[in-house]
Coordinates of C-alpha atoms and ligand atoms in Angstrom, one line a residue:
X2 CA 0.5 5.7 33.0
X3 CA 1.7 2.3 33.5
X4 CA 1.5 -0.3 30.4
X5 CA 0.1 -2.8 31.9
X6 CA -3.1 -0.2 32.7
X7 CA -3.5 1.0 29.5
X8 CA -3.1 -2.6 27.9
X9 CA -6.1 -3.7 30.5
X10 CA -8.2 0.1 28.5
X11 CA -7.5 -0.9 25.6
X12 CA -9.0 -3.9 26.1
X13 CA -12.1 -2.8 27.7
X14 CA -12.7 0.2 25.5
X15 CA -11.3 -0.6 21.6
X16 CA -14.4 -2.0 19.3
X17 CA -11.7 -5.5 19.1
X18 CA -10.7 -5.2 15.3
X19 CA -7.4 -5.7 16.3
X20 CA -5.2 -8.4 17.7
X21 CA -1.9 -6.3 19.1
X22 CA 1.4 -7.4 21.0
X23 CA 1.1 -6.4 24.5
X24 CA 3.8 -3.4 24.0
X25 CA 2.7 0.1 23.7
X26 CA 5.0 2.4 21.3
X27 CA 5.2 5.8 22.3
X28 CA 8.8 7.4 20.3
X29 CA 10.0 7.1 16.7
X30 CA 12.9 8.2 14.9
X31 CA 14.5 7.1 11.4
X32 CA 14.3 3.3 11.5
X33 CA 13.9 3.0 15.0
X34 CA 10.7 2.6 17.7
X35 CA 10.3 3.0 21.2
X36 CA 7.6 1.3 23.7
X37 CA 6.6 2.7 26.8
X38 CA 8.7 0.2 28.9
X39 CA 12.1 2.0 27.1
X40 CA 12.9 -0.9 24.7
X41 CA 14.0 -0.3 21.6
X42 CA 12.8 -1.9 18.2
X43 CA 14.2 -1.5 14.5
X44 CA 11.1 -1.3 12.0
X45 CA 10.9 -3.4 9.1
X46 CA 7.2 -3.1 9.1
X47 CA 7.2 1.3 8.1
X48 CA 3.8 1.4 10.2
X49 CA 2.7 -1.1 6.6
X50 CA 4.6 0.4 4.2
X51 CA 3.4 4.1 5.0
X52 CA 6.7 5.9 6.9
X53 CA 8.7 5.8 3.6
X54 CA 11.4 8.5 5.1
X55 CA 11.7 6.7 8.3
X56 CA 9.6 7.8 11.6
X57 CA 9.4 11.9 12.3
X58 CA 11.7 12.1 9.6
X59 CA 13.7 16.3 9.7
X60 CA 11.6 17.6 6.6
X61 CA 8.6 16.2 6.8
X62 CA 8.4 16.9 10.4
X63 CA 9.0 20.8 9.3
X64 CA 6.3 20.5 6.8
X65 CA 3.8 19.5 9.6
X66 CA 5.0 22.4 12.0
X67 CA 4.7 24.7 9.3
X68 CA 0.9 24.2 8.0
X69 CA -0.2 23.2 11.3
X70 CA 0.6 27.0 11.9
X71 CA -0.5 28.2 8.8
X72 CA -3.6 26.8 7.2
X73 CA -5.2 23.5 8.7
X74 CA -8.3 23.2 5.9
X75 CA -11.1 25.3 4.1
X76 CA -13.3 22.1 2.5
X77 CA -12.7 21.6 -1.2
X78 CA -15.0 25.0 -2.0
X79 CA -12.1 26.7 -1.8
X80 CA -8.5 26.7 -3.7
X81 CA -5.7 26.1 -2.1
X82 CA -2.0 26.4 -3.3
X83 CA -0.8 23.2 -1.7
X84 CA -3.5 20.8 -3.1
X85 CA -2.9 22.3 -6.7
X86 CA 1.6 21.5 -6.0
X87 CA 0.7 18.4 -4.8
X88 CA -1.5 17.4 -8.1
X89 CA 1.1 18.9 -10.1
X90 CA 4.0 16.8 -9.1
X91 CA 2.0 13.3 -8.8
X92 CA 0.7 14.2 -12.6
X93 CA 4.4 15.5 -14.1
X94 CA 6.2 12.2 -12.2
X95 CA 3.5 9.9 -13.3
X96 CA 1.3 8.7 -16.2
X97 CA -1.2 11.1 -14.7
X98 CA -3.1 14.3 -16.4
X99 CA -5.4 14.9 -13.1
X100 CA -5.8 14.2 -9.6
X101 CA -8.8 13.4 -6.8
X102 CA -7.9 13.5 -3.4
X103 CA -9.5 10.9 -0.4
X104 CA -8.1 10.6 3.2
X105 CA -7.1 7.0 2.6
X106 CA -6.6 3.5 0.2
X107 CA -10.1 2.6 0.3
X108 CA -11.5 5.7 -0.4
X109 CA -9.0 6.3 -3.6
X110 CA -10.0 3.1 -4.7
X111 CA -13.7 3.4 -4.3
X112 CA -13.4 7.0 -6.4
X113 CA -11.4 4.8 -9.2
X114 CA -14.4 2.1 -9.3
X115 CA -16.7 5.2 -9.3
X116 CA -15.0 7.0 -12.0
X117 CA -14.5 3.5 -13.9
X118 CA -18.5 3.2 -13.8
X119 CA -19.4 6.6 -14.9
X120 CA -16.9 6.8 -18.2
X121 CA -18.2 3.3 -19.2
X122 CA -22.1 3.7 -18.6
X123 CA -21.2 7.5 -20.9
X124 CA -18.8 6.4 -23.4
X125 CA -20.5 2.8 -23.7
X126 CA -23.6 1.8 -22.2
X127 CA -25.5 1.4 -19.2
X128 CA -24.9 -2.0 -18.2
X129 CA -21.4 -1.1 -18.6
X130 CA -20.3 -1.2 -15.0
X131 CA -18.3 -4.8 -14.0
X132 CA -15.0 -4.6 -12.7
X133 CA -12.7 -7.6 -12.9
X134 CA -10.1 -7.9 -10.1
X135 CA -8.3 -10.5 -8.5
X136 CA -8.3 -13.4 -6.0
X137 CA -6.1 -12.7 -3.3
X138 CA -6.2 -9.1 -3.7
X139 CA -6.8 -6.2 -1.0
X140 CA -8.1 -3.2 -2.5
X141 CA -9.5 -2.1 1.5
X142 CA -12.7 -2.5 4.0
X143 CA -14.9 -0.8 2.5
X144 CA -18.0 -2.1 1.0
X145 CA -17.1 -1.8 -2.6
X146 CA -13.6 -2.5 -1.9
X147 CA -14.0 -5.5 0.3
X148 CA -16.3 -7.2 -2.5
X149 CA -13.2 -6.0 -4.9
X150 CA -10.6 -7.6 -2.2
X151 CA -10.7 -11.2 -3.5
X152 CA -10.7 -12.7 -0.1
X153 CA -13.7 -14.5 1.5
X154 CA -12.0 -13.9 4.8
X155 CA -12.4 -10.4 4.6
X156 CA -15.9 -10.5 3.8
X157 CA -17.6 -13.2 5.4
X158 CA -20.4 -11.6 7.4
X159 CA -20.7 -8.7 5.7
X160 CA -23.1 -9.9 2.8
X161 CA -24.5 -8.8 0.7
X162 CA -21.6 -7.3 -1.1
X163 CA -22.1 -4.5 -3.7
X164 CA -23.2 -6.1 -7.6
X165 CA -21.0 -5.5 -10.3
X166 CA -17.6 -7.2 -9.5
X167 CA -15.9 -10.8 -11.3
X168 CA -12.6 -12.2 -9.1
X169 CA -10.2 -14.1 -11.4
X170 CA -6.7 -15.7 -10.6
X171 CA -4.1 -13.3 -10.4
X172 CA -1.1 -13.7 -12.8
X173 CA -3.6 -15.2 -15.2
X174 CA -3.9 -13.5 -18.5
X175 CA -6.6 -16.0 -20.0
X176 CA -8.7 -16.0 -17.4
X177 CA -8.5 -12.1 -17.8
X178 CA -9.5 -12.8 -21.5
X179 CA -12.1 -15.4 -20.7
X180 CA -13.9 -12.6 -17.6
X181 CA -13.9 -9.3 -20.2
X182 CA -16.9 -8.8 -21.9
X183 CA -18.7 -5.8 -23.3
X184 CA -20.0 -5.1 -19.6
X185 CA -16.5 -4.7 -18.0
X186 CA -15.6 -1.2 -16.9
X187 CA -12.2 -2.0 -15.5
X188 CA -9.5 -4.6 -14.8
X189 CA -8.5 -3.6 -10.9
X190 CA -4.8 -5.0 -9.9
X191 CA -2.3 -4.7 -7.4
X192 CA 1.4 -4.4 -9.7
X193 CA 2.4 -6.7 -7.0
X194 CA 0.0 -8.6 -4.3
X195 CA 1.1 -7.1 -1.0
X196 CA -1.3 -8.7 1.8
X197 CA -2.2 -11.4 -0.2
X198 CA 1.6 -12.7 -0.1
X199 CA 3.3 -10.6 -1.5
X200 CA 2.7 -11.9 -4.9
X201 CA 4.9 -10.8 -7.8
X202 CA 3.2 -11.3 -11.1
X203 CA 5.3 -13.1 -14.3
X204 CA 7.1 -9.9 -16.3
X205 CA 4.5 -10.2 -19.1
X206 CA 1.0 -10.3 -16.3
X207 CA 0.7 -6.2 -16.9
X208 CA 2.0 -5.5 -20.7
X209 CA -0.4 -8.2 -21.5
X210 CA -3.5 -7.1 -19.5
X211 CA -3.1 -3.4 -20.8
X212 CA -3.6 -5.0 -24.5
X213 CA -6.7 -7.0 -23.1
X214 CA -7.8 -3.9 -21.5
X215 CA -7.2 -2.0 -24.6
X216 CA -8.9 -4.5 -27.3
X217 CA -11.6 -4.3 -25.1
X218 CA -12.0 -1.0 -24.3
X219 CA -11.9 -1.6 -20.3
X220 CA -9.5 0.5 -18.4
X221 CA -7.0 -0.7 -16.7
X222 CA -7.1 0.5 -12.8
X223 CA -3.7 -0.1 -11.1
X224 CA -3.8 -0.3 -7.2
X225 CA -0.8 1.1 -6.3
X226 CA -1.2 2.3 -2.2
X227 CA 1.0 -0.5 -1.2
X228 CA 3.7 -0.7 -4.5
X229 CA 4.0 3.6 -5.1
X230 CA 6.0 5.8 -3.6
X231 CA 9.2 4.1 -4.4
X232 CA 8.9 0.8 -2.6
X233 CA 10.0 -1.5 -5.0
X234 CA 12.9 0.4 -6.5
X235 CA 10.8 2.4 -8.6
X236 CA 8.8 5.3 -8.2
X237 CA 5.4 3.4 -9.3
X238 CA 5.5 -0.1 -9.7
X239 CA 3.9 -0.3 -13.0
X240 CA 7.5 1.4 -14.3
X241 CA 9.2 -2.0 -14.3
X242 CA 6.1 -3.2 -16.6
X243 CA 6.9 -1.2 -19.7
X244 CA 3.3 -0.1 -19.7
X245 CA 1.0 2.6 -18.4
X246 CA -2.3 2.1 -16.5
X247 CA -5.2 4.6 -17.0
X248 CA -5.9 4.7 -13.5
X249 CA -3.9 4.6 -10.2
X250 CA -4.8 4.7 -6.4
X251 CA -2.1 5.9 -4.0
X252 CA -2.0 6.4 -0.3
X253 CA 0.0 4.6 2.6
X254 CA 3.5 6.6 2.0
X255 CA 2.0 9.3 0.0
X256 CA 2.2 11.4 3.7
X257 CA 4.6 9.6 5.3
X258 CA 2.0 8.5 7.6
X259 CA -0.7 11.3 7.8
X260 CA -3.5 10.4 6.3
X261 CA -4.1 10.8 2.3
X262 CA -4.9 8.7 -0.5
X263 CA -4.9 10.1 -3.9
X264 CA -6.6 9.0 -7.3
X265 CA -4.7 9.9 -10.9
X266 CA -6.1 9.2 -14.3
X267 CA -5.8 10.1 -17.6
X268 CA -7.6 13.0 -19.4
X269 CA -9.8 11.2 -21.2
X270 CA -11.3 9.3 -18.3
X271 CA -11.0 11.7 -15.4
X272 CA -13.6 14.0 -17.5
X273 CA -16.3 11.6 -16.5
X274 CA -16.3 13.2 -13.1
X275 CA -17.8 16.8 -13.1
X276 CA -18.0 19.3 -10.3
X277 CA -20.4 17.9 -7.9
X278 CA -20.3 13.9 -8.5
X279 CA -17.8 13.1 -6.5
X280 CA -16.0 14.4 -3.1
X281 CA -14.6 14.4 0.2
X282 CA -14.5 16.6 3.3
X283 CA -11.4 16.4 4.0
X284 CA -9.8 15.1 1.0
X285 CA -6.8 17.0 0.2
X286 CA -6.4 19.8 3.0
X287 CA -3.9 21.9 3.2
X288 CA -2.4 20.6 5.6
X289 CA -1.7 16.9 4.3
X290 CA -0.9 17.9 0.9
X291 CA 1.9 19.9 2.3
X292 CA 2.9 17.1 4.2
X293 CA 2.7 15.0 0.8
X294 CA 5.0 18.0 -1.3
X295 CA 7.7 17.3 1.5
X296 CA 7.4 13.7 1.5
X297 CA 7.5 13.3 -2.3
X298 CA 10.3 15.7 -3.1
X299 CA 12.4 14.0 -0.2
X300 CA 11.6 10.8 -2.2
X301 CA 13.1 12.3 -5.2
X302 CA 15.8 14.1 -3.9
X303 CA 17.4 11.5 -1.9
X304 CA 17.0 8.7 -4.7
X305 CA 15.0 6.7 -2.4
X306 CA 13.4 4.6 -5.4
X307 CA 17.6 3.8 -5.8
X308 CA 17.6 3.2 -2.3
X309 CA 15.0 0.6 -2.3
X310 CA 16.2 -0.9 -5.4
X311 CA 19.9 -1.8 -3.7
X312 CA 19.1 -2.6 0.2
X313 CA 16.1 -4.6 -1.9
X314 CA 18.8 -6.7 -3.7
X315 CA 21.3 -6.5 -1.1
X316 CA 18.1 -8.2 1.5
X317 CA 17.1 -10.7 -0.8
X318 CA 20.1 -11.9 -1.5
X319 CA 21.2 -12.6 2.0
X320 CA 17.4 -14.0 2.9
X321 CA 18.4 -16.8 -0.2
X322 CA 21.4 -17.4 1.9
X323 CA 19.0 -18.2 4.8
X324 CA 16.9 -20.1 3.1
X325 CA 19.8 -22.3 2.2
X326 CA 20.1 -22.8 6.1
X327 CA 16.7 -22.9 7.2
X328 CA 14.8 -25.6 5.8
X329 CA 11.4 -23.5 7.4
X330 CA 11.7 -20.7 4.4
X331 CA 9.7 -21.6 1.4
X332 CA 10.6 -18.8 -0.9
X333 CA 12.3 -15.3 -1.1
X334 CA 9.7 -13.1 -3.5
X335 CA 9.5 -9.6 -4.0
X336 CA 10.8 -6.1 -5.3
X337 CA 12.6 -3.4 -3.7
X338 CA 11.7 -3.2 -0.6
X339 CA 8.6 -5.6 0.1
X340 CA 9.6 -9.4 0.1
X341 CA 7.9 -11.7 1.1
X342 CA 9.4 -14.7 2.9
X343 CA 7.2 -17.9 2.7
X344 CA 7.7 -20.2 5.2
X345 CA 6.3 -24.3 5.7
X346 CA 4.8 -23.1 9.0
X347 CA 2.5 -20.1 10.5
X348 CA 4.2 -16.8 10.5
X349 CA 2.9 -15.5 13.4
X350 CA 5.1 -17.1 16.1
X351 CA 8.4 -15.6 13.8
X352 CA 6.8 -12.5 14.2
X353 CA 6.2 -12.7 17.7
X354 CA 10.0 -14.5 18.2
X355 CA 11.0 -11.0 16.4
X356 CA 9.6 -8.7 18.2
X357 CA 10.6 -9.9 21.6
X358 CA 14.4 -9.8 19.8
X359 CA 14.2 -6.0 18.7
X360 CA 12.5 -6.7 15.3
X361 CA 9.1 -5.8 13.9
X362 CA 8.3 -7.6 10.8
X363 CA 4.9 -8.0 9.1
X364 CA 3.0 -10.8 7.9
X365 CA 1.0 -11.4 4.6
X366 CA -1.5 -14.2 4.9
X367 CA -0.6 -17.4 7.1
X368 CA 2.8 -18.5 5.9
X369 CA 4.4 -15.3 4.8
X370 CA 6.7 -13.2 6.5
X371 CA 7.0 -9.7 5.1
X372 CA 9.6 -6.6 5.4
X373 CA 8.8 -3.5 4.2
X374 CA 11.1 -1.4 6.0
X375 CA 11.6 2.6 5.7
X376 CA 13.1 3.2 2.1
X377 CA 16.2 5.0 3.9
X378 CA 17.5 1.7 5.4
X379 CA 20.9 0.6 5.1
X380 CA 23.2 -1.8 5.1
X381 CA 24.2 -2.3 8.7
X382 CA 20.2 -2.3 9.8
X383 CA 19.5 -5.1 7.2
X384 CA 22.2 -7.0 8.7
X385 CA 20.9 -6.2 12.4
X386 CA 17.4 -7.6 11.1
X387 CA 19.1 -10.4 9.1
X388 CA 21.0 -12.0 12.6
X389 CA 17.7 -11.5 14.6
X390 CA 15.7 -13.3 12.2
X391 CA 18.4 -15.6 11.5
X392 CA 18.2 -16.6 15.6
X393 CA 14.7 -16.5 15.5
X394 CA 14.3 -19.2 12.8
X395 CA 17.1 -21.3 14.3
X396 CA 15.0 -21.5 17.6
X397 CA 11.6 -22.5 16.2
X398 CA 11.1 -26.3 15.7
X399 CA 11.8 -27.6 12.1
Ligands
PLP406 C1 -3.7 -1.1 2.7 C2 -3.9 -1.1 1.2 C3 -5.2 -0.5 0.9 C4 -5.8 0.1 1.8 O1 -5.6 0.9 2.4 P1 -6.4 1.9 3.7 O2 -5.8 3.2 3.6 O3 -6.2 1.1 4.9 O4 -7.9 1.7 3.3 C5 -5.6 -1.1 -0.1 N1 -4.8 -1.7 -1.3 C6 -4.0 -2.1 -1.1 C7 -2.8 -2.8 -2.2 C8 -3.1 -1.8 0.1 O5 -1.8 -2.3 0.2

């Protein structure tokens, strides 16, 4: 099939929810991708922080092959060993005691919201159901998570939204303190706002939220869907802060591209969900949990959080140098391999220029370029990406 026809069919047969460049990707290996015309790309998107181990990592491919030939799906009416092993692994390597498996980030957040409501109703009172979330956040596209998402551009046209959500500015402890009352079930935040522009809060933000939640009897829910699995230079982003949440949600990088979501909670909180109270047909199949175990153990054994910290620092240093050369760069920020480059002009044309020069990068909001390469990235690949970015920024009208 020629590319031109494929792109015409895409235009004709898809619900038009995505704005995509006119290429069709056909193959990936490590940090590289190839399109249907044979062009090669350096992938600094990692499928939006999903393929942490890079494309077609041999251990992931091996796990997929094995699982596909052993057992794909049983439903959650039955126990399967991979699901149990993955739950145990996630608990042993985090603050958590129990795990619920879903299929996406939004579903993991739905589970967290439902857990917070049920826990708070039973523990306190029936009118204690409110979730405090932050402006500019991103938590998913289902109606509840869209309501939690503090960005009107995603909500427009889908009203009425869910009741029971309040928004406060991000990185503002005073605003949370004023918003908390005896109707607050939980505070839901990203440790770093990803889609909202790679916004890193002050060091005292998560500790401050922990304290405010403890005083008010509210749960602290961290959405680590983008920041988890080593992306920020620690296995979980909360580990930079010295405090732990009550509930954490994961998805993106957990099975290196095979769809999965997970909600992890402390024992005392998790107990609120009892048999029949929540469920998912596909959640945590033996197939996906086998792949997630392979992904998770590879992240640990190959010390990828450490590599993310090292390469992230390397990239950030080089980007700061680029900043002194290109006045269009307003700020470089982020942690580990989740980096934002705020520009004084729209980021989309730079993304296009980079792609045409063989480098795939993301935006995060209109004015921010986002770099989220696979965690296996090395200095040579960073240098190639920086060279391309340098030339594309240099070619832009100031
Ligand atoms: C991507 C993302 C989600 C939504 O995940 P989906 O799998 O697309 O539903 C939620 N929260 C954060 C922080 C994300 O980055």
